[in-house]
Coordinates of C-alpha atoms in Angstrom, one line a residue:
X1 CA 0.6 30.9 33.0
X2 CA 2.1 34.3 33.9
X3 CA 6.1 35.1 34.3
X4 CA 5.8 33.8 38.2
X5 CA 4.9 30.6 37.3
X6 CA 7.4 30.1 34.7
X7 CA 10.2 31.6 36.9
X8 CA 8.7 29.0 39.6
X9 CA 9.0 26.1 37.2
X10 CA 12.6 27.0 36.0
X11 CA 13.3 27.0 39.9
X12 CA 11.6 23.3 40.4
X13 CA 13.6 22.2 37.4
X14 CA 16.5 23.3 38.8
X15 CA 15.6 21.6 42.0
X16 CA 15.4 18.5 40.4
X17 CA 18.2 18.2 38.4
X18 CA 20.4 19.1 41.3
X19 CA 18.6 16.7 43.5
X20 CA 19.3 13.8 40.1
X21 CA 22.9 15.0 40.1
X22 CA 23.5 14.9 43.6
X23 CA 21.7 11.5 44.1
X24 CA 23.7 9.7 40.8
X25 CA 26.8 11.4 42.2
X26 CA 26.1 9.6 45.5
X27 CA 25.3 6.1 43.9
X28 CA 28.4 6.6 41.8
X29 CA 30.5 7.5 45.1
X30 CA 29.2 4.7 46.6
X31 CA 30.6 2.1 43.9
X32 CA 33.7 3.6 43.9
X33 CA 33.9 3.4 47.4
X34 CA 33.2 -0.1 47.5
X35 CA 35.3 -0.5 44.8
X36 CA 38.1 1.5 46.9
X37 CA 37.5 -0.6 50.3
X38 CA 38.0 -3.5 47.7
X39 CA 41.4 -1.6 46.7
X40 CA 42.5 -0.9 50.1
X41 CA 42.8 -4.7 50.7
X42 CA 44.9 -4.7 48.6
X43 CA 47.3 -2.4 49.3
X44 CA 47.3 -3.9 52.9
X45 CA 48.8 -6.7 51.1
X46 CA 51.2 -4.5 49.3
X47 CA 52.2 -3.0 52.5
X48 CA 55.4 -4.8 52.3
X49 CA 57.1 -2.8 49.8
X50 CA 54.9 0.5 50.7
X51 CA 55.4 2.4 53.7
X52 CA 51.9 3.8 54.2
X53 CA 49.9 2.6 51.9
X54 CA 46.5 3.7 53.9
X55 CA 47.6 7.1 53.7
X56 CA 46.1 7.4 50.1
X57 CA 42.9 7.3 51.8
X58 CA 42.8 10.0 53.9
X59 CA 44.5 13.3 51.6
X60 CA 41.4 13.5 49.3
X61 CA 37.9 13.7 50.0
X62 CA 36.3 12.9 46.6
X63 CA 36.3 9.0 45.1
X64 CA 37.3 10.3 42.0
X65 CA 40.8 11.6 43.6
X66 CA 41.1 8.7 45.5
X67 CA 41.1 6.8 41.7
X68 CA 43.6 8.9 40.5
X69 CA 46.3 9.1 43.4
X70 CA 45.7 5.1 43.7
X71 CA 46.2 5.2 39.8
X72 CA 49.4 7.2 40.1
X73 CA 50.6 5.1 43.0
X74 CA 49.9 1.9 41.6
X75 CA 51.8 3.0 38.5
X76 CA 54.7 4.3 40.2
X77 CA 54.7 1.0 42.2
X78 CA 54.5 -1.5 39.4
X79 CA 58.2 -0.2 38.2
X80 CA 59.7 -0.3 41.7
X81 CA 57.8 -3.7 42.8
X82 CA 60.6 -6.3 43.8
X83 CA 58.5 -9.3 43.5
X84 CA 56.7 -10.5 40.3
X85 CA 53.6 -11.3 42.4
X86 CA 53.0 -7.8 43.7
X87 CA 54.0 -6.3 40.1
X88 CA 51.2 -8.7 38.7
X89 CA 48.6 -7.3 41.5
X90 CA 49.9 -3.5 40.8
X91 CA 48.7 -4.2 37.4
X92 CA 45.4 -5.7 38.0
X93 CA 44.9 -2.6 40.3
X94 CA 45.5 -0.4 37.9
X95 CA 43.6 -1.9 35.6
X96 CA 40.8 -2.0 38.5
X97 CA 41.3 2.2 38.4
X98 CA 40.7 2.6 35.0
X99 CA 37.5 0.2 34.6
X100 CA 35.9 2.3 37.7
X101 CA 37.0 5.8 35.8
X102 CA 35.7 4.3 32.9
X103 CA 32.1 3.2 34.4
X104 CA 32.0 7.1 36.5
X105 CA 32.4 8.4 33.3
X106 CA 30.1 6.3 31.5
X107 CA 27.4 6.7 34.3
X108 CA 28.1 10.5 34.6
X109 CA 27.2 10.9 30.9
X110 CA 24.2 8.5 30.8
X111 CA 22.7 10.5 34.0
X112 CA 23.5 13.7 31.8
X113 CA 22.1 12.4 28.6
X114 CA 19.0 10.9 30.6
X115 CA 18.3 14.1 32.4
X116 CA 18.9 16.0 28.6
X117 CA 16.1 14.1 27.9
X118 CA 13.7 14.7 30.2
X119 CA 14.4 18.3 30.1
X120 CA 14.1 18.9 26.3
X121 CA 10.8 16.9 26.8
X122 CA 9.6 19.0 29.8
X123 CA 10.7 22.7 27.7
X124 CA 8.6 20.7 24.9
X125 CA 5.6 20.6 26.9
X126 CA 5.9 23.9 28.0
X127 CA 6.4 25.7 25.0
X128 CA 3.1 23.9 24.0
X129 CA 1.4 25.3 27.0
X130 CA 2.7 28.3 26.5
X131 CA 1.5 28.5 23.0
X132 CA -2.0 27.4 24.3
X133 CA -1.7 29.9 27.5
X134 CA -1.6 32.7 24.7
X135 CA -4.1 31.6 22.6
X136 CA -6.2 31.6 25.7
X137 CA -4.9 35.1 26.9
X138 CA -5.7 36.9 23.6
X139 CA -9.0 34.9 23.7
X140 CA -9.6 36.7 27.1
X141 CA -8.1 39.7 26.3
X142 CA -10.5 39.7 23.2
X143 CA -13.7 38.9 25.6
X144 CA -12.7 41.6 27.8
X145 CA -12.6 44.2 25.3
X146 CA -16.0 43.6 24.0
X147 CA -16.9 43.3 27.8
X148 CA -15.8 46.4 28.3
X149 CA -17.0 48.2 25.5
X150 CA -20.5 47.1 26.5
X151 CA -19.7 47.8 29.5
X152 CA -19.0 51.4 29.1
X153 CA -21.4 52.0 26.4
X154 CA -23.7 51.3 29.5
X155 CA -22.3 53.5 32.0
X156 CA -22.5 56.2 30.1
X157 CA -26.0 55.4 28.8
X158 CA -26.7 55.3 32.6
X159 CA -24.7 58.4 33.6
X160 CA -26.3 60.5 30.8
X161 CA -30.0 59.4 32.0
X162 CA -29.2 60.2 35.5
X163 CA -28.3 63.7 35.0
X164 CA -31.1 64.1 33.1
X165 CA -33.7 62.7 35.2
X166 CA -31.8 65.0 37.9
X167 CA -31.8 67.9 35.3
X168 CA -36.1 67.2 34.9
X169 CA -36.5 67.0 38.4
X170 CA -34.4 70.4 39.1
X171 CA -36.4 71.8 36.9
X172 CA -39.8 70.4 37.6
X173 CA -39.0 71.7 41.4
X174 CA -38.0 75.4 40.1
X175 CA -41.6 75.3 38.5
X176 CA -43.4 74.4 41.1
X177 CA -41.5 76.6 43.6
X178 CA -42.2 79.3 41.2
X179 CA -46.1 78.6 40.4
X180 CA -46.2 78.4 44.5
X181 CA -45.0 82.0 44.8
X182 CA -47.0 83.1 42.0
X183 CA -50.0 82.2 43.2
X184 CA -49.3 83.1 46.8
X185 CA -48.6 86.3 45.6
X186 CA -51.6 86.9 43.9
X187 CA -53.7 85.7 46.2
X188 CA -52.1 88.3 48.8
X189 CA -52.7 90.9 46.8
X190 CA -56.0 89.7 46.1
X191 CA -56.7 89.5 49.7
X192 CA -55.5 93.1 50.2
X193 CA -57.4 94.2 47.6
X194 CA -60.6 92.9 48.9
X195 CA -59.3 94.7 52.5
X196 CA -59.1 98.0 51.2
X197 CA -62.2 97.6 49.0
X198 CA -64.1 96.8 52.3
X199 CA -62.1 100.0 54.0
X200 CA -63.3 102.4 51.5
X201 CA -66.6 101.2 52.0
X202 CA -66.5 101.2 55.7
X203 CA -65.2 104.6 54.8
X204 CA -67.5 105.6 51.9
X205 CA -68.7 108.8 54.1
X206 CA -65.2 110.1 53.0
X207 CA -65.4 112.2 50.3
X208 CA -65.0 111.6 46.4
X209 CA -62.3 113.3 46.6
X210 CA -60.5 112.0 49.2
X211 CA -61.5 108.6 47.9
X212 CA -60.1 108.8 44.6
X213 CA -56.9 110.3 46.1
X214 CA -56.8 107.7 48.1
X215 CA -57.9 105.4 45.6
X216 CA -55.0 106.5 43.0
X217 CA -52.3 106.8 46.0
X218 CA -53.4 103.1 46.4
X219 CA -53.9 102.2 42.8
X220 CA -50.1 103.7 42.8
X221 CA -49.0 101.4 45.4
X222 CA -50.6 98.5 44.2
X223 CA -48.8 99.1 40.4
X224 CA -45.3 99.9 42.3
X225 CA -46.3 96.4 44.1
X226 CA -47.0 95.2 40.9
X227 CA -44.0 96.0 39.5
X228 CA -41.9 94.6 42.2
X229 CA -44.0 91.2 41.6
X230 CA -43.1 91.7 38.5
X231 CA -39.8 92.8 38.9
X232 CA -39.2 89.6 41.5
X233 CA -40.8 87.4 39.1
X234 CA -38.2 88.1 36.1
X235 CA -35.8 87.9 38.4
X236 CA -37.0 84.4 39.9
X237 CA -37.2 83.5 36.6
X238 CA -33.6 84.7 35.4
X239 CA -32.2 83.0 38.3
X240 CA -34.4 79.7 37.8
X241 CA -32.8 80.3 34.0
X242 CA -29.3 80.7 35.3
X243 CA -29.6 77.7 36.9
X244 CA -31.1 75.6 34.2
X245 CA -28.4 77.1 31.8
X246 CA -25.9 76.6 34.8
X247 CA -26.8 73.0 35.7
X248 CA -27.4 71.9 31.9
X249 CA -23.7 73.6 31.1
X250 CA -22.1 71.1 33.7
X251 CA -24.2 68.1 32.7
X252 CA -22.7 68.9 29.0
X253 CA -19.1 69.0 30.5
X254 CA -19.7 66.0 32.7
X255 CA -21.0 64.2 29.3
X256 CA -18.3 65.9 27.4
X257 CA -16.0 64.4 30.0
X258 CA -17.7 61.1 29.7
X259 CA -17.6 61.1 25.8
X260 CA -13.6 61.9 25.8
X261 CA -13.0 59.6 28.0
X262 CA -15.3 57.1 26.0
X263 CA -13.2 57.7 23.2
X264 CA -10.0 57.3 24.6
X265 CA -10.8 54.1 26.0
X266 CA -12.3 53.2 22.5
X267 CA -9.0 54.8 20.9
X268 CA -7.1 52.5 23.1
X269 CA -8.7 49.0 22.9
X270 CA -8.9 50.1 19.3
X271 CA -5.1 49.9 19.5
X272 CA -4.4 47.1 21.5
X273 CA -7.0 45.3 19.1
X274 CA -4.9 46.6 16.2
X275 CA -1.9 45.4 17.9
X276 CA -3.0 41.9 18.9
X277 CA -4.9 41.4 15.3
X278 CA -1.2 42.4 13.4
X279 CA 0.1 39.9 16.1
X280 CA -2.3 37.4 15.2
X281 CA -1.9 38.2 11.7
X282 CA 1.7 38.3 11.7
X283 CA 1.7 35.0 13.8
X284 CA -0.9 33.6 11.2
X285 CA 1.2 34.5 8.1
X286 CA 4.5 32.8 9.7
X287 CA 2.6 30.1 10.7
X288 CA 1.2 29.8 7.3
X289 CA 4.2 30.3 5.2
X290 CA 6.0 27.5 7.4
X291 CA 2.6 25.5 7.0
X292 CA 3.1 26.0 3.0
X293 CA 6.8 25.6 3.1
X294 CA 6.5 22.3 5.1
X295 CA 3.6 21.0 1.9
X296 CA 5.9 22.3 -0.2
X297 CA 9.0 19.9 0.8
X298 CA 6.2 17.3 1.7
X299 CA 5.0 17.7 -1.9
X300 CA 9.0 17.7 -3.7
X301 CA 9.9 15.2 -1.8
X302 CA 6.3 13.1 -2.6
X303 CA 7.1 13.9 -6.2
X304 CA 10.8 12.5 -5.8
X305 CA 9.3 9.3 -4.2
X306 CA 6.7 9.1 -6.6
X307 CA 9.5 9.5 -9.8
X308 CA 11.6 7.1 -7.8
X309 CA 8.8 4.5 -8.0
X310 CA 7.6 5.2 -11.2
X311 CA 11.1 4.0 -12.1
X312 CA 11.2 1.1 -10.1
X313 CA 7.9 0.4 -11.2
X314 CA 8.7 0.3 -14.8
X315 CA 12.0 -1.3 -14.1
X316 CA 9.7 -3.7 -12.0
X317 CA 6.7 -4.5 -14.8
X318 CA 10.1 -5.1 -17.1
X319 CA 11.8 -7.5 -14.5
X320 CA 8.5 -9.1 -14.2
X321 CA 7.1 -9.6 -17.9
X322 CA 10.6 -10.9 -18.4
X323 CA 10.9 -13.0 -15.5
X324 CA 7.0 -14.0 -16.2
X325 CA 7.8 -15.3 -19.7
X326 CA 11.0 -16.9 -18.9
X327 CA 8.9 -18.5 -16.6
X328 CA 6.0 -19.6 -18.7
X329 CA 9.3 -20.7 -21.2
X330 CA 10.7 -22.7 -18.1
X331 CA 7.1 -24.0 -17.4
X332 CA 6.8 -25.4 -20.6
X333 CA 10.5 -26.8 -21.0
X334 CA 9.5 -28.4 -17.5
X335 CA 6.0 -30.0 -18.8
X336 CA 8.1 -30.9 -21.8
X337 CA 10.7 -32.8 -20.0
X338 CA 8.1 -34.7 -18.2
X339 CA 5.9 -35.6 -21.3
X340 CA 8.9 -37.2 -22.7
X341 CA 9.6 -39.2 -19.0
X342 CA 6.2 -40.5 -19.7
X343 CA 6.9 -41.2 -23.5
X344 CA 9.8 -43.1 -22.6
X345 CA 8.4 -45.4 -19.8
X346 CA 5.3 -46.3 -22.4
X347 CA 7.7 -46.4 -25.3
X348 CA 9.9 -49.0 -23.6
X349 CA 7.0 -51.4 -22.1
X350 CA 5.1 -51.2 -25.5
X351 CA 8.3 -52.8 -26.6
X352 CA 8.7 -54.9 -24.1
X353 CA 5.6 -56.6 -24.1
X354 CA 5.6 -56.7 -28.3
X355 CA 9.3 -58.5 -27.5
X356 CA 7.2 -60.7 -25.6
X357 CA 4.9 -61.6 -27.9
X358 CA 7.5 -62.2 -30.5
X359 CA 9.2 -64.7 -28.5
X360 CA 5.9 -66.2 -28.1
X361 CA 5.4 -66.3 -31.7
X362 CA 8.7 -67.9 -32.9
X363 CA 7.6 -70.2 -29.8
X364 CA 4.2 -71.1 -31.2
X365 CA 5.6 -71.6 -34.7
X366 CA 9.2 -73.0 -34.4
X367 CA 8.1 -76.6 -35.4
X368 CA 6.1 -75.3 -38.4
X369 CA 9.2 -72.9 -39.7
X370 CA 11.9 -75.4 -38.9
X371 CA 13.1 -73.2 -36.0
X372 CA 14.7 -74.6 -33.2
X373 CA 14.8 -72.3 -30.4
X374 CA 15.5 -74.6 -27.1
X375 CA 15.1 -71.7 -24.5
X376 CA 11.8 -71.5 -25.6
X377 CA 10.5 -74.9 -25.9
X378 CA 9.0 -74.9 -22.6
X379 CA 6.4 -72.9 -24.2
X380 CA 5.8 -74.8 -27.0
X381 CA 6.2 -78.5 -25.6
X382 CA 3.7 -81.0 -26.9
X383 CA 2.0 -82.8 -23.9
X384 CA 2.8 -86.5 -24.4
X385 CA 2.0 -89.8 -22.4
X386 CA 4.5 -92.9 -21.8
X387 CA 2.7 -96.3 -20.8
X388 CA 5.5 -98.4 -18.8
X389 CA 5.4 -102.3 -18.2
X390 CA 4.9 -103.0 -14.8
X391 CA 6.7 -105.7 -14.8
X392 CA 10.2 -104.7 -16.4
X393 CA 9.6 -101.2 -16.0
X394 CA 10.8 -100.1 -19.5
X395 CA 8.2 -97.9 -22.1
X396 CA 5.9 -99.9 -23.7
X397 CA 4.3 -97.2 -25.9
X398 CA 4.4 -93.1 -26.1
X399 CA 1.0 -91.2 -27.1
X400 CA 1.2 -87.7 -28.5
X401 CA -2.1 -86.2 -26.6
X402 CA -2.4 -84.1 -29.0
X403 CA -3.2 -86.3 -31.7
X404 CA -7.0 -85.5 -31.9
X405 CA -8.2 -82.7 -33.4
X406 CA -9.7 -81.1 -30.0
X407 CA -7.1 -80.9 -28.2
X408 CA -4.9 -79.5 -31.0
X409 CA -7.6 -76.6 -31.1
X410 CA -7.2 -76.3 -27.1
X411 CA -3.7 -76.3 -27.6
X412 CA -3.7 -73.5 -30.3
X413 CA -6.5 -71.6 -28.8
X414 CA -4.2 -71.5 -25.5
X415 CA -1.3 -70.2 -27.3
X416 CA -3.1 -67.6 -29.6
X417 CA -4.9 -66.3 -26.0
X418 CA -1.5 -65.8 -24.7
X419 CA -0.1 -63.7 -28.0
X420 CA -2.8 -61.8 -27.9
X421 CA -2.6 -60.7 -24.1
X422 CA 0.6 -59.6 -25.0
X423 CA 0.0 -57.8 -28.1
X424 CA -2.6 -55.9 -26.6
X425 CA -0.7 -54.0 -23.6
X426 CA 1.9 -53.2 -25.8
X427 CA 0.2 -51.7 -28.3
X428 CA -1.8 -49.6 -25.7
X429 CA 1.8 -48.5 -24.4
X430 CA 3.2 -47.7 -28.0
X431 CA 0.3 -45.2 -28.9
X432 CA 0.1 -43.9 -25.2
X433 CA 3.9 -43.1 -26.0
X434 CA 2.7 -41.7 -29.2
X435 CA 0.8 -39.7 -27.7
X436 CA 3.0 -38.4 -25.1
X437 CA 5.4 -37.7 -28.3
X438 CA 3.4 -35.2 -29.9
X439 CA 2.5 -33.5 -26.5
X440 CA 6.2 -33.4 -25.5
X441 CA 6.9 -31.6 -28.9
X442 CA 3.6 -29.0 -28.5
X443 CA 5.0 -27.9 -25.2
X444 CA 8.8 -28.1 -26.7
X445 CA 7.9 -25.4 -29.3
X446 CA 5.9 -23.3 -26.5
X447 CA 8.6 -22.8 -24.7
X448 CA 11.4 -22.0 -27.1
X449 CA 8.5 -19.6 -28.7
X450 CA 8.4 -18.0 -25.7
X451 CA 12.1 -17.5 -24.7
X452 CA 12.6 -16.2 -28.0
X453 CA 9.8 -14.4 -28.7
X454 CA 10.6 -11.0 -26.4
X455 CA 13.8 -9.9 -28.3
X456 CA 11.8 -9.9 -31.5
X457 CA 9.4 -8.2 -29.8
X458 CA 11.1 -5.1 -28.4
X459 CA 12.1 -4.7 -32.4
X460 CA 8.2 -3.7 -33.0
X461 CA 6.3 -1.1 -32.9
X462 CA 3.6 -1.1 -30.0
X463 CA 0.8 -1.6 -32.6
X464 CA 2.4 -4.1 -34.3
X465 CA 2.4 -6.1 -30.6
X466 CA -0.7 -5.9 -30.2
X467 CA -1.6 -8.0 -33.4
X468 CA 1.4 -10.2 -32.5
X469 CA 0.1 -10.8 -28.8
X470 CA -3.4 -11.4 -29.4
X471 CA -2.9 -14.4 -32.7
X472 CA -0.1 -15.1 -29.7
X473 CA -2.9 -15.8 -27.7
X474 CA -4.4 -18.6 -29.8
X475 CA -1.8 -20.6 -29.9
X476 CA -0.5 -20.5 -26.5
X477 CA -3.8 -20.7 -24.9
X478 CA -5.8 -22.6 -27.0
X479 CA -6.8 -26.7 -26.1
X480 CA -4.5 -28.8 -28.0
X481 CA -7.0 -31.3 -29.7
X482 CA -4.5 -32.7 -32.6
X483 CA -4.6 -36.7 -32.8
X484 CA -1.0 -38.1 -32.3
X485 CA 0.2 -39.9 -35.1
X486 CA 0.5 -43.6 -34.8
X487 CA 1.2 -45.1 -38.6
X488 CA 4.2 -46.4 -36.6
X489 CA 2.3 -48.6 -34.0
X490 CA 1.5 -51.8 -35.5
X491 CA -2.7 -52.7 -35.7
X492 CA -3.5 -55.1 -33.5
X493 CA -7.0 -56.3 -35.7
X494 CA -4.8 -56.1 -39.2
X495 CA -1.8 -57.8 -37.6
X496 CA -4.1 -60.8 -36.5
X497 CA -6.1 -61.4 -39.6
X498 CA -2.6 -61.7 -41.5
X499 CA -1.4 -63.9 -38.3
X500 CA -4.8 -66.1 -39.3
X501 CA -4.3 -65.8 -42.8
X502 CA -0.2 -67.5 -42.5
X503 CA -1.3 -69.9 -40.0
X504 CA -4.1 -71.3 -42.2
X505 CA -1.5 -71.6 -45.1
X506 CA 0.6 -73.1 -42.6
X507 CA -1.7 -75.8 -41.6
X508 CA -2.4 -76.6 -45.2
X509 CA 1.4 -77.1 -46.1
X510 CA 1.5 -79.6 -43.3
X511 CA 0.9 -83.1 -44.1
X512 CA 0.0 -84.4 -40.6
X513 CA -3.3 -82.1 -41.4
X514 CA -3.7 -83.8 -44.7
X515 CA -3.6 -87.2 -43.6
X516 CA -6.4 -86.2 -41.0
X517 CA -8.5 -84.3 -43.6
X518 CA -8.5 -88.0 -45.2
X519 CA -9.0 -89.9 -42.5
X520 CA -11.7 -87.4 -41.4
X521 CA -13.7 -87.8 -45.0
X522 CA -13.2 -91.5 -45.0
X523 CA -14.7 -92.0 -42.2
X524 CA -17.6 -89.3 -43.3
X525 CA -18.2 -91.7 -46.3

C-alpha cells in the first residue's frame, strides 16, 4: 500500500463518517420534529394567552433551535399563564424540551462514541497492514537487489564478451585482409618476374652487357618495389596495430565505464542494504527490548501473583488442617452424640422389659412370700371350678384345678416361660447399651483429642510432630476391638439357677407339697 492508497482510504473514511453524521443527524431531526409537530399542538391550544404561537416555527431552521426558543417560550409563559391548566401544560412542555435535548444529546454522543469505535478499529487494522505492507516492501526491495546484482553482473559479463568477440573478429579480418595483399602482392611480382625473365630471353641476342645493365636497372627496380612492399607492409601493419591498440583502448574505457558504473550501483544497493539492515536492526532491537520489557512485567507481575498465592496457599493449608481437624473433632462429637441416642433407647428398654419381669416375679411368687399385690393377681389367678345345683342354683362345691401335680407343673412351667421371655430382651438391650457406652466414650475422647491436640502442637518442633502424628495415627485410625464391660448386666443363666435354687426351697417350706409328697409315697407303698 503506497501513500495514494492511504491518502484514498483517509478520504473514504471521511466519506463515511460524514455520510454516519449526516444520516444520525437526520434520524435525530426527524424525532425532534415529530416531537415538535407534537409541541405545536400544543401551543395551538395555548393560543389563547399567546398571540402567535406558530411563529416559533418558522425563525429557525434547525430542531435544536426550535427546542430552545420553545424552551425559552414555554418558560417565559409558565410565569405569565393566567390559568392553572395552561401553567400545568407549560410545564409538561418544558419538561417535553428538556427530555428531547436530553435524548439529542445522548444520541449525538452514542453515534460519536459508536463511530470512535469503528474508527480506532479500522486505524487498528491498518497500522497492521501497514506493518505487513513493509515487511513485504523490504522483502521486495531485498529480492530486487539481489535481482539486480545478478542481473548486472550478467550484462556486463555479456557486454565484455561482445566486445571481445567484436575485437577477435576485427582482428581476424585485419589478418586476412593483410595475408590477401601479401600474397597478391607476391604473386604480382612473381608474375613480373617470370615476364621479364621470358623478355630477356626473347631478347637474349642482346648483349651481356646490355643484359646485366638491364638486369641490375631491373634488379634496382624490383628492390625499390621491394621496399615499397615493404615499406606498405609496415605500414599496413602499423595501421592494422593502431587500430588494434585503438579499438582495444575504447573497449577498456567502455569496460572501465562498465566497471564504475558496476560499482556505483554495488556502492549504492550496498547503502540502501546498509540502511534497511540498521532499519531492520534498529526496528528488531525496539521490538526486542519492548518484547523483553513486556516478559519482564509479565514475569514481576507472575512473581507477585505467584507470592500472592503462595500466601494464600499457606494461609489456605492452615485454614484447612484447622478446619479439617475441627471437623474430624465435630465428626466425632457428632458420632458420639449418636452412640449415646442409641445407649439410651437400649438402656431404657433393657429396663423396661427387666421391670417387666419383676412384676412378673412378685406376680409368680406373691402367695409363697405372703405378698399381696391385687393389680397383679390377674397374672397369678389360680384357675378354679364352681359346681352349682340345678335346682336352687347356689354352689354346691368349688375345685381348685390345680390340685394335681400336672397341672401345677403346666401352671409353673407357663409362668417361668413368660419370665424368661422377658428377661431375655432385656438383657440383650442392657449389654447392647453397654456397648453403645463404651463406643460413645471411644469417640468422646477422639474428639476432644483432636480439638485439643493442635495448640499443643504448634508448641513442637517439626520433628517432634512427626513422632506425635504418626503414634497419633494408631489410635485415631486403628479398629476399636475392646469388649464393653457388662459386670453390671445381670446373667441371665446365673440369675435362673438361683431363681431354681429359691423356688425349690420354696416348695419344700410349703406344706401343701408335703402333704402330697405323703400322699404320693402312700400310695407308692
Amino acid at each position: 500500500m503506497d501513500q495514494k492508497d492511504i491518502i484514498d482510504l483517509i478520504e473514504y473514511i471521511k466519506v463515511n463518517f460524514n455520510r454516519q453524521m449526516i444520516a444520525s443527524e437526520q434520524i435525530a431531526n426527524g424525532q425532534v420534529i415529530q416531537s415538535i409537530d407534537e409541541l405545536r399542538l400544543w401551543m395551538e391550544e395555548l393560543s389563547s394567552e399567546v398571540n402567535d404561537p406558530l411563529s416559533l416555527f418558522t425563525d429557525h431552521s434547525h430542531p435544536s433551535e426550535y427546542i430552545d426558543k420553545i424552551l425559552s417560550i414555554a418558560k417565559d409563559l409558565s410565569l405569565n399563564f393566567s390559568s392553572k391548566q395552561n401553567k400545568i401544560k407549560a410545564r409538561t412542555l418544558i419538561r417535553k424540551c428538556q427530555k428531547l435535548m436530553n435524548e439529542q444529546e445522548q444520541s449525538d454522543s452514542n453515534i460519536l462514541k459508536e463511530f470512535s469505535d469503528k474508527l480506532d478499529r479500522k486505524t487498528g487494522q491498518h497500522e497492521k497492514h501497514l506493518e505487513r505492507i513493509k515487511s513485504d516492501a523490504i522483502n521486495d526491495i531485498r529480492s530486487e537487489t539481489s535481482e539486480l546484482k545478478e542481473q548486472l553482473q550478467d550484462e556486463l559479463k555479456r557486454l565484455f564478451e561482445d566486445r571481445y568477440s567484436d575485437f577477435r573478429s576485427s582482428v581476424n579480418s585485419q589478418r586476412n585482409e593483410i595475408r590477401k595483399n601479401s600474397d597478391e602482392l607476391v604473386n604480382q611480382l612473381h608474375n613480373e618476374f617470370r615476364a621479364k625473365i621470358d623478355d630477356l630471353n626473347d631478347r637474349f641476342d642482346i648483349t651481356v652487357g646490355e643484359r646485366i645493365e638491364h638486369f641490375e636497372r631491373r634488379f634496382s627496380q624490383l628492390q625499390t618495389r621491394n621496399t615499397e612492399i615493404t615499406t606498405s607492409i609496415t605500414n599496413i601493419e602499423s595501421s592494422i596495430s593502431e587500430a588494434i591498440s585503438e579499438s582495444k583502448d575504447s573497449i577498456l574505457k567502455d569496460v572501465y565505464k562498465l566497471q564504475d558504473e558496476a560499482q556505483l550501483l554495488k556502492i549504492e544497493i550496498s547503502n540502501a542494504s546498509k540502511q534497511l539492515t540498521r532499519e531492520l536492526k534498529i526496528a528488531e532491537e525496539k521490538a526486542k527490548e519492548k518484547i523483553v520489557e513486556a516478559i519482564n512485567e509479565e514475569i514481576a507481575q507472575y512473581k507477585k501473583v505467584k507470592e500472592l498465592l503462595n500466601i494464600q496457599v499457606t494461609r489456605a493449608t492452615d485454614i484447612v488442617g484447622t478446619l479439617s481437624k475441627k471437623a474430624m473433632a465435630h465428626e466425632h462429637i457428632i458420632q458420639a452424640n449418636r452412640e449415646f441416642k442409641t445407649f439410651l433407647v437400649h438402656q431404657i428398654l433393657g429396663v423396661i422389659f427387666l421391670l417387666g419381669a419383676v412384676a412378673m416375679s412378685i406376680a409368680i411368687f406373691s402367695n409363697s412370700l405372703g405378698i399381696n399385690v391385687p393389680w397383679l393377681s390377674w397374672l397369678v389367678s389360680v384357675p378354679t371350678q364352681t359346681v352349682i345345683d340345678p335346682t336352687t342354683e347356689k354352689i354346691i362345691a368349688t375345685t381348685n384345678l390345680l390340685a394335681s401335680e400336672e397341672a401345677g407343673s403346666l401352671w409353673f412351667f407357663k409362668r417361668i416361660s413368660i419370665l424368661i421371655l422377658l428377661t431375655a430382651p432385656g438383657i440383650y438391650f442392657l449389654k447392647e447399651a453397654a456397648v453403645h457406652r463404651s463406643k460413645e466414650n471411644v469417640y468422646r475422647q477422639r474428639g476432644v483429642q483432636l480439638a485439643a491436640i493442635a495448640p499443643y502442637l504448634n508448641e513442637l518442633e517439626p520433628c517432634e510432630r512427626q513422632g506425635i502424628k504418626k503414634d497419633l495415627v494408631k489410635t485415631f485410625f486403628s479398629f476399636h476391638d475392646g469388649k464393653a464391660d457388662t459386670k453390671n448386666v445381670p446373667d441371665f443363666l446365673r440369675d435362673l439357677k438361683e431363681t431354681m435354687k429359691i423356688v425349690r426351697s420354696i416348695d419344700k417350706l410349703d406344706p401343701h407339697n408335703r402333704v402330697r409328697k405323703v400322699k404320693r409315697s402312700t400310695e407308692e407303698s
